[in-house]
Amino acid sequence: MRRMNERIWTDRLRTSSRTASVLVAVTPLSFLIYDRLTRFASVCALESAEEVLEQADYLYSCGETEKLHQLLVKHKDSEEAEFLWRLARASRDLALLSRISAEEKRRLTYEAFDFASKALEKNRSSFAAHKWFAICLSDVGDYEGIKVKIGNSYIIREHLERAIELNAKDATSIHILGYWCFAFAELPWYQRKVAAVIFASPPTATYEDALAFFLKAEEVEPNFYSKNLLMLGKTYVMLRDVQRAALWLTRARDYPAVTEEDKQVHKEALELLKKLSG
């Protein structure tokens, strides 16, 4: 009986030993498989995100505004600034389409500002986030009244300058700063009076300031944007340099009309050239 109990006890020890051996062998293997699967999933997610961004940039380059917005709005809850500033841009571009109603345009304008704000919260080192925050804040000002619009102008310039600090080769940021200067150079006298009453030192700029930025943008990236060509023409008109104005307006007129904005630029350039020749 004693021998039998000893045998049973020995068998149990052997079984326990084999079970422990199996556990020791399987646990590291399972962990290794889990680790590799986790890494694979992360890589796939990364590749998927990169693919979406590549697709978004392609649609933007083709002027497919609605398709671009439909693609990016699926990622509206993203934590990545790269998605959010592109979504802000897409919402804004959609708002600019001629077929969009006034009510829908207003909604999209505020939506764009919301996405741009979130992009900046996620990454304050992103030049694009600063740029699109400035652009969208300017757009929102159109609905907030002259006091708010002028007050926002200080913030807008600050973010544009920060965008240029982060990326001195971004022609768009330089162009928009030129547009900022042009807007204050042509500010009507009554708005100047309002600004002087509200603000101790209201924003000021000259057409020469605007011209310097538009030329700089063209130097950084020649022929990058139809609106920059148009604004160069308009600035030279204001500076009474008809020859140079006609040169840049002709280039704006002949620029390939891909987007809705390009078409509007083409139309305005054509009208201005007729006035110059008349």
mmCIF file of C-alpha atoms in Angstrom:
data_model
loop_
_atom_site.group_PDB
_atom_site.id
_atom_site.type_symbol
_atom_site.label_atom_id
_atom_site.label_comp_id
_atom_site.label_asym_id
_atom_site.label_seq_id
_atom_site.Cartn_x
_atom_site.Cartn_y
_atom_site.Cartn_z
ATOM 1 C CA MET A 1 0.000 0.000 0.000
ATOM 2 C CA ARG A 2 2.832 2.313 0.890
ATOM 3 C CA ARG A 3 4.596 1.545 -2.403
ATOM 4 C CA MET A 4 1.378 2.224 -4.285
ATOM 5 C CA ASN A 5 0.989 5.643 -2.606
ATOM 6 C CA GLU A 6 4.605 6.466 -3.397
ATOM 7 C CA ARG A 7 4.042 5.512 -7.069
ATOM 8 C CA ILE A 8 0.915 7.687 -7.284
ATOM 9 C CA TRP A 9 2.799 10.559 -5.690
ATOM 10 C CA THR A 10 5.711 10.100 -8.086
ATOM 11 C CA ASP A 11 3.363 10.027 -11.095
ATOM 12 C CA ARG A 12 1.731 13.238 -9.907
ATOM 13 C CA LEU A 13 5.109 14.919 -9.568
ATOM 14 C CA ARG A 14 6.060 13.851 -13.089
ATOM 15 C CA THR A 15 2.754 15.105 -14.467
ATOM 16 C CA SER A 16 3.155 18.423 -12.641
ATOM 17 C CA SER A 17 6.705 18.684 -13.938
ATOM 18 C CA ARG A 18 5.605 18.047 -17.533
ATOM 19 C CA THR A 19 2.767 20.596 -17.169
ATOM 20 C CA ALA A 20 5.185 23.183 -15.813
ATOM 21 C CA SER A 21 7.577 22.472 -18.679
ATOM 22 C CA VAL A 22 4.792 22.985 -21.203
ATOM 23 C CA LEU A 23 3.752 26.243 -19.521
ATOM 24 C CA VAL A 24 7.329 27.500 -19.474
ATOM 25 C CA ALA A 25 7.676 26.631 -23.151
ATOM 26 C CA VAL A 26 4.311 28.035 -24.279
ATOM 27 C CA THR A 27 4.201 31.309 -22.316
ATOM 28 C CA PRO A 28 7.198 33.008 -24.005
ATOM 29 C CA LEU A 29 6.000 31.757 -27.399
ATOM 30 C CA SER A 30 2.496 33.121 -26.831
ATOM 31 C CA PHE A 31 3.901 36.432 -25.714
ATOM 32 C CA LEU A 32 6.141 36.587 -28.770
ATOM 33 C CA ILE A 33 3.193 35.930 -31.088
ATOM 34 C CA TYR A 34 1.062 38.528 -29.270
ATOM 35 C CA ASP A 35 3.874 41.067 -29.411
ATOM 36 C CA ARG A 36 4.382 40.538 -33.137
ATOM 37 C CA LEU A 37 0.650 40.728 -33.860
ATOM 38 C CA THR A 38 0.392 43.952 -31.866
ATOM 39 C CA ARG A 39 3.305 45.467 -33.735
ATOM 40 C CA PHE A 40 1.855 44.300 -37.057
ATOM 41 C CA ALA A 41 -1.495 45.909 -36.227
ATOM 42 C CA SER A 42 0.260 49.166 -35.330
ATOM 43 C CA VAL A 43 2.227 49.145 -38.583
ATOM 44 C CA CYS A 44 -0.949 48.410 -40.574
ATOM 45 C CA ALA A 45 -2.740 51.280 -38.841
ATOM 46 C CA LEU A 46 0.199 53.570 -39.585
ATOM 47 C CA GLU A 47 0.270 52.521 -43.229
ATOM 48 C CA SER A 48 -3.486 52.962 -43.434
ATOM 49 C CA ALA A 49 -3.250 56.512 -42.014
ATOM 50 C CA GLU A 50 -0.444 57.372 -44.409
ATOM 51 C CA GLU A 51 -2.445 55.985 -47.319
ATOM 52 C CA VAL A 52 -5.470 58.095 -46.377
ATOM 53 C CA LEU A 53 -3.319 61.225 -46.198
ATOM 54 C CA GLU A 54 -1.740 60.421 -49.564
ATOM 55 C CA GLN A 55 -5.178 59.919 -51.072
ATOM 56 C CA ALA A 56 -6.367 63.184 -49.495
ATOM 57 C CA ASP A 57 -3.434 65.125 -50.942
ATOM 58 C CA TYR A 58 -4.065 63.606 -54.366
ATOM 59 C CA LEU A 59 -7.758 64.598 -54.277
ATOM 60 C CA TYR A 60 -6.763 68.108 -53.182
ATOM 61 C CA SER A 61 -4.329 68.437 -56.085
ATOM 62 C CA CYS A 62 -7.091 67.371 -58.485
ATOM 63 C CA GLY A 63 -9.583 69.868 -57.074
ATOM 64 C CA GLU A 64 -11.974 67.098 -55.935
ATOM 65 C CA THR A 65 -13.354 69.161 -53.070
ATOM 66 C CA GLU A 66 -16.445 67.121 -52.215
ATOM 67 C CA LYS A 67 -14.723 63.731 -52.441
ATOM 68 C CA LEU A 68 -11.897 65.060 -50.284
ATOM 69 C CA HIS A 69 -14.289 66.254 -47.600
ATOM 70 C CA GLN A 70 -16.159 62.932 -47.650
ATOM 71 C CA LEU A 71 -12.872 61.059 -47.187
ATOM 72 C CA LEU A 72 -11.541 63.176 -44.339
ATOM 73 C CA VAL A 73 -14.772 63.686 -42.400
ATOM 74 C CA LYS A 74 -14.586 59.971 -41.507
ATOM 75 C CA HIS A 75 -11.551 60.938 -39.418
ATOM 76 C CA LYS A 76 -13.119 63.955 -37.686
ATOM 77 C CA ASP A 77 -12.432 62.396 -34.266
ATOM 78 C CA SER A 78 -8.752 61.844 -35.048
ATOM 79 C CA GLU A 79 -6.118 62.845 -32.518
ATOM 80 C CA GLU A 80 -3.660 63.642 -35.316
ATOM 81 C CA ALA A 81 -3.122 67.251 -36.405
ATOM 82 C CA GLU A 82 -2.278 66.061 -39.935
ATOM 83 C CA PHE A 83 -5.868 64.851 -40.376
ATOM 84 C CA LEU A 84 -7.459 67.801 -38.606
ATOM 85 C CA TRP A 85 -5.839 70.682 -40.494
ATOM 86 C CA ARG A 86 -6.560 68.947 -43.793
ATOM 87 C CA LEU A 87 -10.177 68.565 -42.705
ATOM 88 C CA ALA A 88 -10.280 72.278 -41.835
ATOM 89 C CA ARG A 89 -8.989 73.082 -45.317
ATOM 90 C CA ALA A 90 -11.488 70.714 -46.956
ATOM 91 C CA SER A 91 -14.434 72.196 -45.020
ATOM 92 C CA ARG A 92 -13.354 75.700 -45.993
ATOM 93 C CA ASP A 93 -12.940 74.780 -49.666
ATOM 94 C CA LEU A 94 -16.389 73.194 -49.645
ATOM 95 C CA ALA A 95 -17.839 76.401 -48.181
ATOM 96 C CA LEU A 96 -16.358 78.351 -51.107
ATOM 97 C CA LEU A 97 -18.222 76.354 -53.765
ATOM 98 C CA SER A 98 -20.726 78.540 -55.612
ATOM 99 C CA ARG A 99 -23.596 76.071 -55.249
ATOM 100 C CA ILE A 100 -23.358 76.051 -51.426
ATOM 101 C CA SER A 101 -26.182 77.946 -49.718
ATOM 102 C CA ALA A 102 -25.456 80.867 -47.389
ATOM 103 C CA GLU A 103 -26.587 78.862 -44.366
ATOM 104 C CA GLU A 104 -24.436 75.866 -45.287
ATOM 105 C CA LYS A 105 -21.466 78.125 -46.002
ATOM 106 C CA ARG A 106 -21.709 79.605 -42.521
ATOM 107 C CA ARG A 107 -21.914 76.134 -40.951
ATOM 108 C CA LEU A 108 -18.899 74.895 -42.900
ATOM 109 C CA THR A 109 -16.925 78.042 -42.034
ATOM 110 C CA TYR A 110 -17.366 77.451 -38.309
ATOM 111 C CA GLU A 111 -16.740 73.722 -38.780
ATOM 112 C CA ALA A 112 -13.445 74.514 -40.497
ATOM 113 C CA PHE A 113 -12.427 76.800 -37.633
ATOM 114 C CA ASP A 114 -13.283 74.090 -35.108
ATOM 115 C CA PHE A 115 -11.076 71.528 -36.892
ATOM 116 C CA ALA A 116 -8.240 74.052 -37.268
ATOM 117 C CA SER A 117 -8.420 74.855 -33.541
ATOM 118 C CA LYS A 118 -8.239 71.162 -32.665
ATOM 119 C CA ALA A 119 -5.279 70.664 -35.019
ATOM 120 C CA LEU A 120 -3.414 73.462 -33.246
ATOM 121 C CA GLU A 121 -4.242 71.964 -29.837
ATOM 122 C CA LYS A 122 -2.811 68.617 -30.944
ATOM 123 C CA ASN A 123 0.402 69.994 -32.411
ATOM 124 C CA ARG A 124 1.568 73.583 -31.895
ATOM 125 C CA SER A 125 4.733 72.790 -33.863
ATOM 126 C CA SER A 126 2.770 72.211 -37.065
ATOM 127 C CA PHE A 127 3.173 75.128 -39.468
ATOM 128 C CA ALA A 128 0.065 73.976 -41.362
ATOM 129 C CA ALA A 129 -2.027 74.009 -38.169
ATOM 130 C CA HIS A 130 -0.987 77.615 -37.487
ATOM 131 C CA LYS A 131 -1.639 78.599 -41.095
ATOM 132 C CA TRP A 132 -5.122 77.108 -41.330
ATOM 133 C CA PHE A 133 -6.058 78.395 -37.887
ATOM 134 C CA ALA A 134 -5.216 81.910 -39.103
ATOM 135 C CA ILE A 135 -7.159 81.448 -42.351
ATOM 136 C CA CYS A 136 -10.242 79.989 -40.667
ATOM 137 C CA LEU A 137 -10.210 82.632 -37.920
ATOM 138 C CA SER A 138 -10.245 85.289 -40.633
ATOM 139 C CA ASP A 139 -13.225 83.598 -42.301
ATOM 140 C CA VAL A 140 -15.167 83.442 -39.029
ATOM 141 C CA GLY A 141 -14.587 87.185 -38.612
ATOM 142 C CA ASP A 142 -16.832 87.807 -41.615
ATOM 143 C CA TYR A 143 -19.772 86.695 -39.450
ATOM 144 C CA GLU A 144 -18.701 88.384 -36.217
ATOM 145 C CA GLY A 145 -18.666 92.071 -37.131
ATOM 146 C CA ILE A 146 -15.961 94.659 -37.774
ATOM 147 C CA LYS A 147 -14.848 94.963 -34.120
ATOM 148 C CA VAL A 148 -14.181 91.236 -33.781
ATOM 149 C CA LYS A 149 -12.639 91.030 -37.254
ATOM 150 C CA ILE A 150 -10.116 93.775 -36.535
ATOM 151 C CA GLY A 151 -9.419 92.354 -33.080
ATOM 152 C CA ASN A 152 -8.754 88.935 -34.596
ATOM 153 C CA SER A 153 -6.320 90.442 -37.100
ATOM 154 C CA TYR A 154 -3.569 90.631 -34.462
ATOM 155 C CA ILE A 155 -3.995 86.923 -33.710
ATOM 156 C CA ILE A 156 -4.111 86.076 -37.404
ATOM 157 C CA ARG A 157 -0.818 87.831 -38.124
ATOM 158 C CA GLU A 158 0.811 86.197 -35.102
ATOM 159 C CA HIS A 159 -0.098 82.696 -36.316
ATOM 160 C CA LEU A 160 0.949 83.430 -39.903
ATOM 161 C CA GLU A 161 4.342 84.657 -38.718
ATOM 162 C CA ARG A 162 4.688 81.541 -36.558
ATOM 163 C CA ALA A 163 3.817 79.349 -39.555
ATOM 164 C CA ILE A 164 6.564 81.037 -41.580
ATOM 165 C CA GLU A 165 9.041 80.600 -38.703
ATOM 166 C CA LEU A 166 8.284 76.876 -38.688
ATOM 167 C CA ASN A 167 8.471 76.582 -42.478
ATOM 168 C CA ALA A 168 10.053 79.458 -44.374
ATOM 169 C CA LYS A 169 9.458 77.614 -47.665
ATOM 170 C CA ASP A 170 5.678 77.596 -47.385
ATOM 171 C CA ALA A 171 4.639 80.071 -50.047
ATOM 172 C CA THR A 172 0.982 79.993 -49.013
ATOM 173 C CA SER A 173 1.646 81.409 -45.532
ATOM 174 C CA ILE A 174 3.751 84.194 -47.056
ATOM 175 C CA HIS A 175 0.982 84.923 -49.583
ATOM 176 C CA ILE A 176 -1.672 85.153 -46.860
ATOM 177 C CA LEU A 177 0.482 87.572 -44.868
ATOM 178 C CA GLY A 178 0.659 89.667 -48.043
ATOM 179 C CA TYR A 179 -3.129 89.466 -48.319
ATOM 180 C CA TRP A 180 -3.378 90.608 -44.675
ATOM 181 C CA CYS A 181 -1.293 93.685 -45.524
ATOM 182 C CA PHE A 182 -3.330 94.387 -48.673
ATOM 183 C CA ALA A 183 -6.608 94.199 -46.705
ATOM 184 C CA PHE A 184 -5.445 96.810 -44.187
ATOM 185 C CA ALA A 185 -3.884 98.981 -46.860
ATOM 186 C CA GLU A 186 -7.272 99.265 -48.618
ATOM 187 C CA LEU A 187 -9.330 99.514 -45.410
ATOM 188 C CA PRO A 188 -12.081 102.124 -45.969
ATOM 189 C CA TRP A 189 -11.737 105.379 -44.040
ATOM 190 C CA TYR A 190 -14.820 104.754 -41.892
ATOM 191 C CA GLN A 191 -13.464 101.362 -40.775
ATOM 192 C CA ARG A 192 -10.159 103.041 -39.941
ATOM 193 C CA LYS A 193 -12.057 105.465 -37.706
ATOM 194 C CA VAL A 194 -13.868 102.589 -35.995
ATOM 195 C CA ALA A 195 -10.556 100.791 -35.489
ATOM 196 C CA ALA A 196 -8.937 103.929 -34.063
ATOM 197 C CA VAL A 197 -11.764 104.332 -31.536
ATOM 198 C CA ILE A 198 -11.729 100.680 -30.432
ATOM 199 C CA PHE A 199 -7.986 100.020 -30.460
ATOM 200 C CA ALA A 200 -5.191 102.215 -29.179
ATOM 201 C CA SER A 201 -2.976 101.200 -32.110
ATOM 202 C CA PRO A 202 -5.045 99.539 -34.862
ATOM 203 C CA PRO A 203 -3.281 97.325 -37.414
ATOM 204 C CA THR A 204 -1.772 99.186 -40.359
ATOM 205 C CA ALA A 205 -0.016 98.153 -43.563
ATOM 206 C CA THR A 206 0.843 99.537 -46.985
ATOM 207 C CA TYR A 207 0.549 98.256 -50.535
ATOM 208 C CA GLU A 208 4.342 98.151 -50.596
ATOM 209 C CA ASP A 209 4.251 95.756 -47.617
ATOM 210 C CA ALA A 210 1.751 93.544 -49.431
ATOM 211 C CA LEU A 211 3.793 93.590 -52.630
ATOM 212 C CA ALA A 212 6.935 92.453 -50.815
ATOM 213 C CA PHE A 213 5.136 89.394 -49.413
ATOM 214 C CA PHE A 214 3.471 88.466 -52.722
ATOM 215 C CA LEU A 215 6.809 88.689 -54.548
ATOM 216 C CA LYS A 216 8.514 86.678 -51.801
ATOM 217 C CA ALA A 217 5.866 83.958 -52.102
ATOM 218 C CA GLU A 218 6.443 83.813 -55.848
ATOM 219 C CA GLU A 219 10.201 83.613 -55.284
ATOM 220 C CA VAL A 220 9.796 80.697 -52.837
ATOM 221 C CA GLU A 221 7.483 78.756 -55.179
ATOM 222 C CA PRO A 222 6.935 80.236 -58.647
ATOM 223 C CA ASN A 223 3.425 80.007 -60.116
ATOM 224 C CA PHE A 224 2.143 78.074 -57.073
ATOM 225 C CA TYR A 225 -1.224 79.791 -56.703
ATOM 226 C CA SER A 226 -3.510 81.658 -59.072
ATOM 227 C CA LYS A 227 -4.599 84.060 -56.308
ATOM 228 C CA ASN A 228 -1.025 85.184 -55.701
ATOM 229 C CA LEU A 229 -0.688 86.128 -59.380
ATOM 230 C CA LEU A 230 -3.980 88.032 -59.175
ATOM 231 C CA MET A 231 -2.961 89.859 -56.006
ATOM 232 C CA LEU A 232 0.339 90.898 -57.559
ATOM 233 C CA GLY A 233 -1.633 92.397 -60.447
ATOM 234 C CA LYS A 234 -4.088 94.144 -58.107
ATOM 235 C CA THR A 235 -1.289 95.511 -55.929
ATOM 236 C CA TYR A 236 0.512 96.983 -58.930
ATOM 237 C CA VAL A 237 -2.807 98.544 -60.000
ATOM 238 C CA MET A 238 -3.047 100.257 -56.601
ATOM 239 C CA LEU A 239 0.582 101.395 -56.980
ATOM 240 C CA ARG A 240 -0.298 102.760 -60.455
ATOM 241 C CA ASP A 241 2.194 100.535 -62.258
ATOM 242 C CA VAL A 242 0.003 99.562 -65.205
ATOM 243 C CA GLN A 243 2.674 97.648 -67.127
ATOM 244 C CA ARG A 244 3.524 95.288 -64.288
ATOM 245 C CA ALA A 245 -0.144 95.016 -63.315
ATOM 246 C CA ALA A 246 -1.035 93.829 -66.830
ATOM 247 C CA LEU A 247 1.820 91.304 -66.769
ATOM 248 C CA TRP A 248 0.671 89.596 -63.569
ATOM 249 C CA LEU A 249 -3.032 89.812 -64.395
ATOM 250 C CA THR A 250 -2.349 88.092 -67.722
ATOM 251 C CA ARG A 251 -0.570 85.296 -65.908
ATOM 252 C CA ALA A 252 -3.516 84.987 -63.513
ATOM 253 C CA ARG A 253 -5.946 84.853 -66.447
ATOM 254 C CA ASP A 254 -3.926 82.126 -68.175
ATOM 255 C CA TYR A 255 -3.478 79.999 -65.046
ATOM 256 C CA PRO A 256 -5.101 76.509 -65.397
ATOM 257 C CA ALA A 257 -8.538 76.707 -63.746
ATOM 258 C CA VAL A 258 -8.648 73.543 -61.628
ATOM 259 C CA THR A 259 -10.525 74.722 -58.541
ATOM 260 C CA GLU A 260 -13.562 76.941 -58.039
ATOM 261 C CA GLU A 261 -11.212 79.645 -56.743
ATOM 262 C CA ASP A 262 -9.076 79.402 -59.906
ATOM 263 C CA LYS A 263 -12.204 80.058 -61.975
ATOM 264 C CA GLN A 264 -13.066 83.112 -59.881
ATOM 265 C CA VAL A 265 -9.491 84.378 -60.233
ATOM 266 C CA HIS A 266 -9.671 83.910 -64.012
ATOM 267 C CA LYS A 267 -12.899 85.937 -64.164
ATOM 268 C CA GLU A 268 -11.580 88.796 -61.991
ATOM 269 C CA ALA A 269 -8.270 88.983 -63.857
ATOM 270 C CA LEU A 270 -10.122 89.185 -67.166
ATOM 271 C CA GLU A 271 -12.310 92.034 -65.895
ATOM 272 C CA LEU A 272 -9.329 93.974 -64.551
ATOM 273 C CA LEU A 273 -7.404 93.562 -67.814
ATOM 274 C CA LYS A 274 -10.385 94.984 -69.727
ATOM 275 C CA LYS A 275 -10.412 98.023 -67.420
ATOM 276 C CA LEU A 276 -6.675 98.545 -67.888
ATOM 277 C CA SER A 277 -6.906 98.319 -71.661
ATOM 278 C CA GLY A 278 -9.972 100.591 -71.711
#
